[in-house]
Amino acid sequence: MEGKNIAAEQEEHALSCAGCGIHIQTVDKTKPGFTPKSALEREVVICQRCFKIKHYNEVSPVDMSDDDFLRILNGIGGTKSLVVMVVDVFDFQGSWLRGLPRFVGNNPILLVGNKVDLLPKNINLNRVRNWIQHEAKERGLRSEDVLLVSAQKGAGIEELLARIGQLRKGRDVYIVGVTNVGKSTLINRILHDYGAADLEITTSPFPGTTLDKIEIPLEDGRYIYDTPGIINRDQIGHMVTPADLRALTPQARINPKVYQLNAGQSMFIGGLARVDFVSGDRQPFVLYVANQLYLHRTKLENADEVFAKHHGTLLVPPNGENGKTLPPMMKHTFKIEPNGPTDLVISGLGWVALQGKKPASVVVHAPKGVSVGVRKGLI
């Protein structure tokens, strides 16, 4: 009898959650991987956390450090595999996985731009692809190829699978990226469109959904591995509540908002950021942010007062008291030269495009710790 109990415990501990990859345990509800013993009888076992995310859109924090995530990624360098790095085309800077060559060793890298369905309809996707290739080289990453996909809509998946087949040459495949770039959604799309529809990896807009490597068998005995997303701390999404995160995350194709601004005017992007046009000739400022975000134009001289009075009420998100948990706003000053299209990027929120035909002095306000920068215009 005692031998049976030991065997049962060993069998239980050998299970991993089909949703996030974490080790299944039935002892401590407060720790990652908990599931009721009755759930072990199911054909596909998922932990209670994944169950709540999937059925109730409810997430509970887990006690995993950045070092835990990095430990898993560090193992890739010792393998012979193809590495597929996924970036979010809507938030390229915020979703860039810094130092990837350090993790992958000599393994080839395929760069995949996800969420193209969020970009405006009139955009030239070949230009986007070339732009990503250029930006990757600027960051020291030389990839075998760059592909654009929409994991949500299924666009480009067939081409991606064909390219993976060409490049992997009988090796395993590791899917890597920062949190919330859509890695798990991408793998679910592959599973559902090309077999194994009974498996489904947990996806959500919350950071850190995948907690350990998830392995999916390939026909030749090799595997596709979904790895945990590295948390990029300079994205604004990691500073807000789950409800506010939904509000700033694009749900559909972006409709650019064009504002003709004069010097001395400010634009609020909800209560999360502010763009001041300090000096320069009248010119268009085009905002590429989630359609549901509230935008408000005011005079620069009144901007501080408007923020103090309406933050969390008119200027949302953040909603209500949530704004008090945000770090204080920091100023970022930029001189825009007439050198062609230029984007002011706020990591995790979107960007503001200027034509770059006239010089402009601009100040961007964003919570302390959020990355704000300038890049060559994407559109």
CSV table of C-alpha atoms in Angstrom, one decimal, residues 62-314:
chain,number,residue,atom,x,y,z
A,62,VAL,CA,3.1,34.0,-8.9
A,63,ASP,CA,6.4,34.0,-7.0
A,64,MET,CA,8.8,33.7,-10.0
A,65,SER,CA,11.7,36.1,-10.3
A,66,ASP,CA,13.4,37.3,-13.5
A,67,ASP,CA,16.2,34.9,-12.7
A,68,ASP,CA,13.8,32.0,-12.9
A,69,PHE,CA,12.8,33.0,-16.4
A,70,LEU,CA,16.4,33.6,-17.5
A,71,ARG,CA,17.5,30.2,-16.1
A,72,ILE,CA,15.1,28.5,-18.5
A,73,LEU,CA,16.2,30.6,-21.5
A,74,ASN,CA,19.9,30.1,-20.7
A,75,GLY,CA,19.5,26.4,-21.4
A,76,ILE,CA,18.9,27.1,-25.1
A,77,GLY,CA,22.5,27.9,-25.8
A,78,GLY,CA,23.5,24.3,-25.0
A,79,THR,CA,21.1,22.8,-27.5
A,80,LYS,CA,21.1,22.5,-31.3
A,81,SER,CA,17.9,24.2,-32.3
A,82,LEU,CA,16.2,26.9,-34.3
A,83,VAL,CA,15.2,29.9,-32.2
A,84,VAL,CA,12.1,31.8,-33.2
A,85,MET,CA,12.0,35.2,-31.6
A,86,VAL,CA,8.6,36.9,-31.6
A,87,VAL,CA,8.2,40.6,-31.4
A,88,ASP,CA,5.1,42.8,-31.2
A,89,VAL,CA,5.0,45.0,-34.3
A,90,PHE,CA,2.8,47.5,-32.4
A,91,ASP,CA,5.3,47.7,-29.5
A,92,PHE,CA,8.6,46.8,-31.2
A,93,GLN,CA,10.9,48.6,-28.7
A,94,GLY,CA,9.0,47.4,-25.7
A,95,SER,CA,8.9,43.8,-26.9
A,96,TRP,CA,12.6,43.5,-28.0
A,97,LEU,CA,14.3,40.7,-26.1
A,98,ARG,CA,17.7,42.3,-25.3
A,99,GLY,CA,20.8,40.1,-25.2
A,100,LEU,CA,19.2,37.2,-27.2
A,101,PRO,CA,22.5,36.1,-28.7
A,102,ARG,CA,23.8,35.5,-25.2
A,103,PHE,CA,21.0,33.0,-24.6
A,104,VAL,CA,21.0,31.1,-27.9
A,105,GLY,CA,24.7,30.6,-28.6
A,106,ASN,CA,25.4,29.7,-32.3
A,107,ASN,CA,21.8,28.6,-33.0
A,108,PRO,CA,20.1,30.4,-36.0
A,109,ILE,CA,17.3,32.9,-35.3
A,110,LEU,CA,14.1,33.5,-37.2
A,111,LEU,CA,12.5,36.9,-36.3
A,112,VAL,CA,8.7,37.0,-36.4
A,113,GLY,CA,6.7,40.2,-36.1
A,114,ASN,CA,3.3,39.4,-34.6
A,115,LYS,CA,0.1,41.4,-34.4
A,116,VAL,CA,0.2,42.8,-37.9
A,117,ASP,CA,-3.6,42.8,-37.7
A,118,LEU,CA,-3.4,45.8,-35.4
A,119,LEU,CA,-1.6,48.0,-37.9
A,120,PRO,CA,-3.6,50.4,-40.1
A,121,LYS,CA,-5.0,49.0,-43.4
A,122,ASN,CA,-3.0,51.2,-45.7
A,123,ILE,CA,0.4,50.2,-44.4
A,124,ASN,CA,2.9,48.6,-46.7
A,125,LEU,CA,3.8,45.3,-45.0
A,126,ASN,CA,7.0,44.9,-47.1
A,127,ARG,CA,8.2,48.2,-45.7
A,128,VAL,CA,7.3,47.1,-42.2
A,129,ARG,CA,9.4,43.9,-42.7
A,130,ASN,CA,12.4,45.8,-44.0
A,131,TRP,CA,12.0,48.3,-41.1
A,132,ILE,CA,12.1,45.4,-38.6
A,133,GLN,CA,15.2,43.9,-40.4
A,134,HIS,CA,16.9,47.3,-40.2
A,135,GLU,CA,16.0,47.8,-36.5
A,136,ALA,CA,17.2,44.3,-35.6
A,137,LYS,CA,20.6,44.9,-37.2
A,138,GLU,CA,20.9,48.2,-35.4
A,139,ARG,CA,20.5,46.1,-32.2
A,140,GLY,CA,23.1,43.6,-33.2
A,141,LEU,CA,20.8,40.8,-34.2
A,142,ARG,CA,21.3,39.1,-37.5
A,143,SER,CA,18.4,36.8,-38.3
A,144,GLU,CA,17.9,34.2,-41.0
A,145,ASP,CA,14.7,35.9,-42.1
A,146,VAL,CA,11.9,38.2,-40.9
A,147,LEU,CA,8.3,37.1,-41.2
A,148,LEU,CA,5.1,39.0,-40.4
A,149,VAL,CA,2.1,37.2,-38.9
A,150,SER,CA,-1.1,37.6,-37.0
A,151,ALA,CA,-1.5,34.8,-34.5
A,152,GLN,CA,-4.9,36.1,-33.6
A,153,LYS,CA,-6.2,36.1,-37.2
A,154,GLY,CA,-4.1,33.3,-38.6
A,155,ALA,CA,-2.4,35.5,-41.3
A,156,GLY,CA,1.1,34.3,-42.3
A,157,ILE,CA,1.1,31.1,-40.3
A,158,GLU,CA,1.4,28.8,-43.3
A,159,GLU,CA,4.4,30.7,-44.5
A,160,LEU,CA,5.9,30.7,-41.0
A,161,LEU,CA,5.6,26.9,-40.7
A,162,ALA,CA,7.2,26.4,-44.1
A,163,ARG,CA,10.1,28.6,-43.2
A,164,ILE,CA,10.5,26.9,-39.8
A,165,GLY,CA,10.6,23.6,-41.7
A,166,GLN,CA,13.3,24.9,-44.0
A,167,LEU,CA,15.5,26.4,-41.3
A,168,ARG,CA,15.3,23.9,-38.5
A,169,LYS,CA,16.9,21.0,-40.4
A,170,GLY,CA,15.7,18.3,-38.0
A,171,ARG,CA,16.3,20.3,-34.9
A,172,ASP,CA,14.1,21.4,-32.0
A,173,VAL,CA,12.4,24.8,-32.2
A,174,TYR,CA,12.3,27.3,-29.3
A,175,ILE,CA,9.8,30.1,-29.3
A,176,VAL,CA,11.1,33.1,-27.3
A,177,GLY,CA,10.1,36.6,-26.5
A,178,VAL,CA,9.1,39.0,-23.8
A,179,THR,CA,5.7,38.8,-22.1
A,180,ASN,CA,2.6,39.4,-24.0
A,181,VAL,CA,4.0,39.3,-27.6
A,182,GLY,CA,1.6,36.5,-28.4
A,183,LYS,CA,3.9,33.5,-28.3
A,184,SER,CA,1.4,31.2,-26.8
A,185,THR,CA,-1.4,32.5,-29.1
A,186,LEU,CA,0.9,31.7,-32.0
A,187,ILE,CA,1.5,28.2,-30.9
A,188,ASN,CA,-2.2,27.7,-30.3
A,189,ARG,CA,-2.9,28.8,-33.8
A,190,ILE,CA,-0.4,26.3,-35.1
A,191,LEU,CA,-1.9,23.5,-33.0
A,192,HIS,CA,-5.5,24.3,-34.0
A,193,ASP,CA,-4.8,24.8,-37.7
A,194,TYR,CA,-2.4,21.9,-38.2
A,195,GLY,CA,-3.5,19.3,-35.7
A,196,ALA,CA,-3.5,18.6,-31.9
A,197,ALA,CA,-6.5,20.8,-31.3
A,198,ASP,CA,-7.1,19.1,-28.0
A,199,LEU,CA,-4.0,20.9,-26.6
A,200,GLU,CA,-4.3,24.6,-25.7
A,201,ILE,CA,-1.7,26.8,-24.1
A,202,THR,CA,-3.1,29.4,-21.7
A,203,THR,CA,-3.1,32.9,-23.2
A,204,SER,CA,-4.1,36.2,-21.6
A,205,PRO,CA,-3.1,39.9,-21.6
A,206,PHE,CA,-1.4,39.5,-18.2
A,207,PRO,CA,2.4,39.3,-18.0
A,208,GLY,CA,4.0,35.9,-17.1
A,209,THR,CA,1.3,33.6,-18.2
A,210,THR,CA,3.7,30.8,-19.3
A,211,LEU,CA,5.6,29.7,-16.3
A,212,ASP,CA,7.9,27.0,-17.6
A,213,LYS,CA,8.8,25.4,-20.9
A,214,ILE,CA,5.9,23.8,-22.7
A,215,GLU,CA,6.9,21.1,-25.2
A,216,ILE,CA,4.9,20.1,-28.3
A,217,PRO,CA,6.0,17.0,-30.2
A,218,LEU,CA,6.8,17.2,-33.9
A,219,GLU,CA,6.4,14.3,-36.3
A,220,ASP,CA,10.2,13.5,-36.4
A,221,GLY,CA,10.5,13.1,-32.7
A,222,ARG,CA,11.7,16.7,-32.1
A,223,TYR,CA,9.8,19.4,-30.2
A,224,ILE,CA,8.5,22.9,-30.4
A,225,TYR,CA,9.1,24.6,-27.0
A,226,ASP,CA,7.1,27.6,-25.8
A,227,THR,CA,9.3,29.4,-23.2
A,228,PRO,CA,8.3,31.9,-20.5
A,229,GLY,CA,8.2,35.5,-21.5
A,230,ILE,CA,10.9,37.7,-20.1
A,231,ILE,CA,9.3,40.6,-18.3
A,232,ASN,CA,10.5,43.9,-19.8
A,233,ARG,CA,10.2,46.2,-16.9
A,234,ASP,CA,10.2,49.4,-19.0
A,235,GLN,CA,6.8,48.6,-20.5
A,236,ILE,CA,3.9,50.6,-19.1
A,237,GLY,CA,1.7,47.5,-18.9
A,238,HIS,CA,3.7,46.2,-16.0
A,239,MET,CA,2.9,49.3,-13.9
A,240,VAL,CA,-0.9,49.2,-14.2
A,241,THR,CA,-3.8,47.1,-12.8
A,242,PRO,CA,-5.2,44.2,-15.0
A,243,ALA,CA,-8.3,46.3,-15.7
A,244,ASP,CA,-6.2,49.3,-16.9
A,245,LEU,CA,-4.0,46.9,-18.9
A,246,ARG,CA,-7.0,45.8,-20.9
A,247,ALA,CA,-7.9,49.4,-21.6
A,248,LEU,CA,-4.5,50.3,-23.0
A,249,THR,CA,-4.0,47.1,-25.0
A,250,PRO,CA,-5.3,47.3,-28.6
A,251,GLN,CA,-8.2,45.0,-29.3
A,252,ALA,CA,-8.6,45.8,-33.0
A,253,ARG,CA,-6.9,47.5,-36.0
A,254,ILE,CA,-5.5,50.9,-34.9
A,255,ASN,CA,-7.3,53.9,-36.3
A,256,PRO,CA,-4.6,56.7,-36.3
A,257,LYS,CA,-5.8,60.0,-34.7
A,258,VAL,CA,-4.5,63.1,-36.4
A,259,TYR,CA,-4.2,66.4,-34.5
A,260,GLN,CA,-3.0,69.6,-36.0
A,261,LEU,CA,-1.1,71.2,-33.1
A,262,ASN,CA,0.3,74.7,-32.6
A,263,ALA,CA,3.3,75.3,-30.4
A,264,GLY,CA,2.1,75.6,-26.8
A,265,GLN,CA,-0.4,72.8,-26.9
A,266,SER,CA,-0.4,69.4,-25.1
A,267,MET,CA,-2.0,66.0,-25.8
A,268,PHE,CA,-2.9,63.6,-23.0
A,269,ILE,CA,-3.0,59.9,-23.8
A,270,GLY,CA,-5.5,58.9,-21.1
A,271,GLY,CA,-3.8,59.6,-17.8
A,272,LEU,CA,-0.8,57.6,-18.7
A,273,ALA,CA,1.3,60.0,-20.9
A,274,ARG,CA,1.4,63.6,-22.1
A,275,VAL,CA,3.0,65.1,-25.2
A,276,ASP,CA,3.9,68.8,-25.1
A,277,PHE,CA,4.5,70.7,-28.4
A,278,VAL,CA,6.9,73.3,-26.9
A,279,SER,CA,8.0,75.1,-30.1
A,280,GLY,CA,7.9,74.9,-33.8
A,281,ASP,CA,5.5,75.6,-36.7
A,282,ARG,CA,2.0,74.2,-36.8
A,283,GLN,CA,2.1,70.5,-37.8
A,284,PRO,CA,0.2,67.2,-37.6
A,285,PHE,CA,0.8,64.9,-34.6
A,286,VAL,CA,-0.5,61.4,-35.5
A,287,LEU,CA,-1.3,59.1,-32.5
A,288,TYR,CA,-1.1,55.3,-32.9
A,289,VAL,CA,-2.6,54.0,-29.6
A,290,ALA,CA,-5.4,51.7,-28.7
A,291,ASN,CA,-8.7,52.9,-30.2
A,292,GLN,CA,-10.4,52.9,-26.8
A,293,LEU,CA,-7.9,55.2,-25.1
A,294,TYR,CA,-9.2,58.7,-24.3
A,295,LEU,CA,-7.2,61.5,-25.9
A,296,HIS,CA,-7.5,65.1,-24.7
A,297,ARG,CA,-6.0,68.3,-26.1
A,298,THR,CA,-5.3,71.4,-24.0
A,299,LYS,CA,-3.0,74.4,-23.7
A,300,LEU,CA,0.4,73.6,-22.4
A,301,GLU,CA,0.1,76.3,-19.8
A,302,ASN,CA,-2.9,74.5,-18.3
A,303,ALA,CA,-1.6,70.9,-18.7
A,304,ASP,CA,-0.3,70.5,-15.1
A,305,GLU,CA,-3.6,71.8,-13.6
A,306,VAL,CA,-5.7,69.6,-15.9
A,307,PHE,CA,-3.6,66.5,-14.9
A,308,ALA,CA,-3.9,67.3,-11.2
A,309,LYS,CA,-7.6,67.9,-11.3
A,310,HIS,CA,-8.7,65.1,-13.7
A,311,HIS,CA,-6.2,62.3,-13.4
A,312,GLY,CA,-8.2,59.1,-12.8
A,313,THR,CA,-11.6,60.6,-13.7
A,314,LEU,CA,-11.5,62.4,-17.1
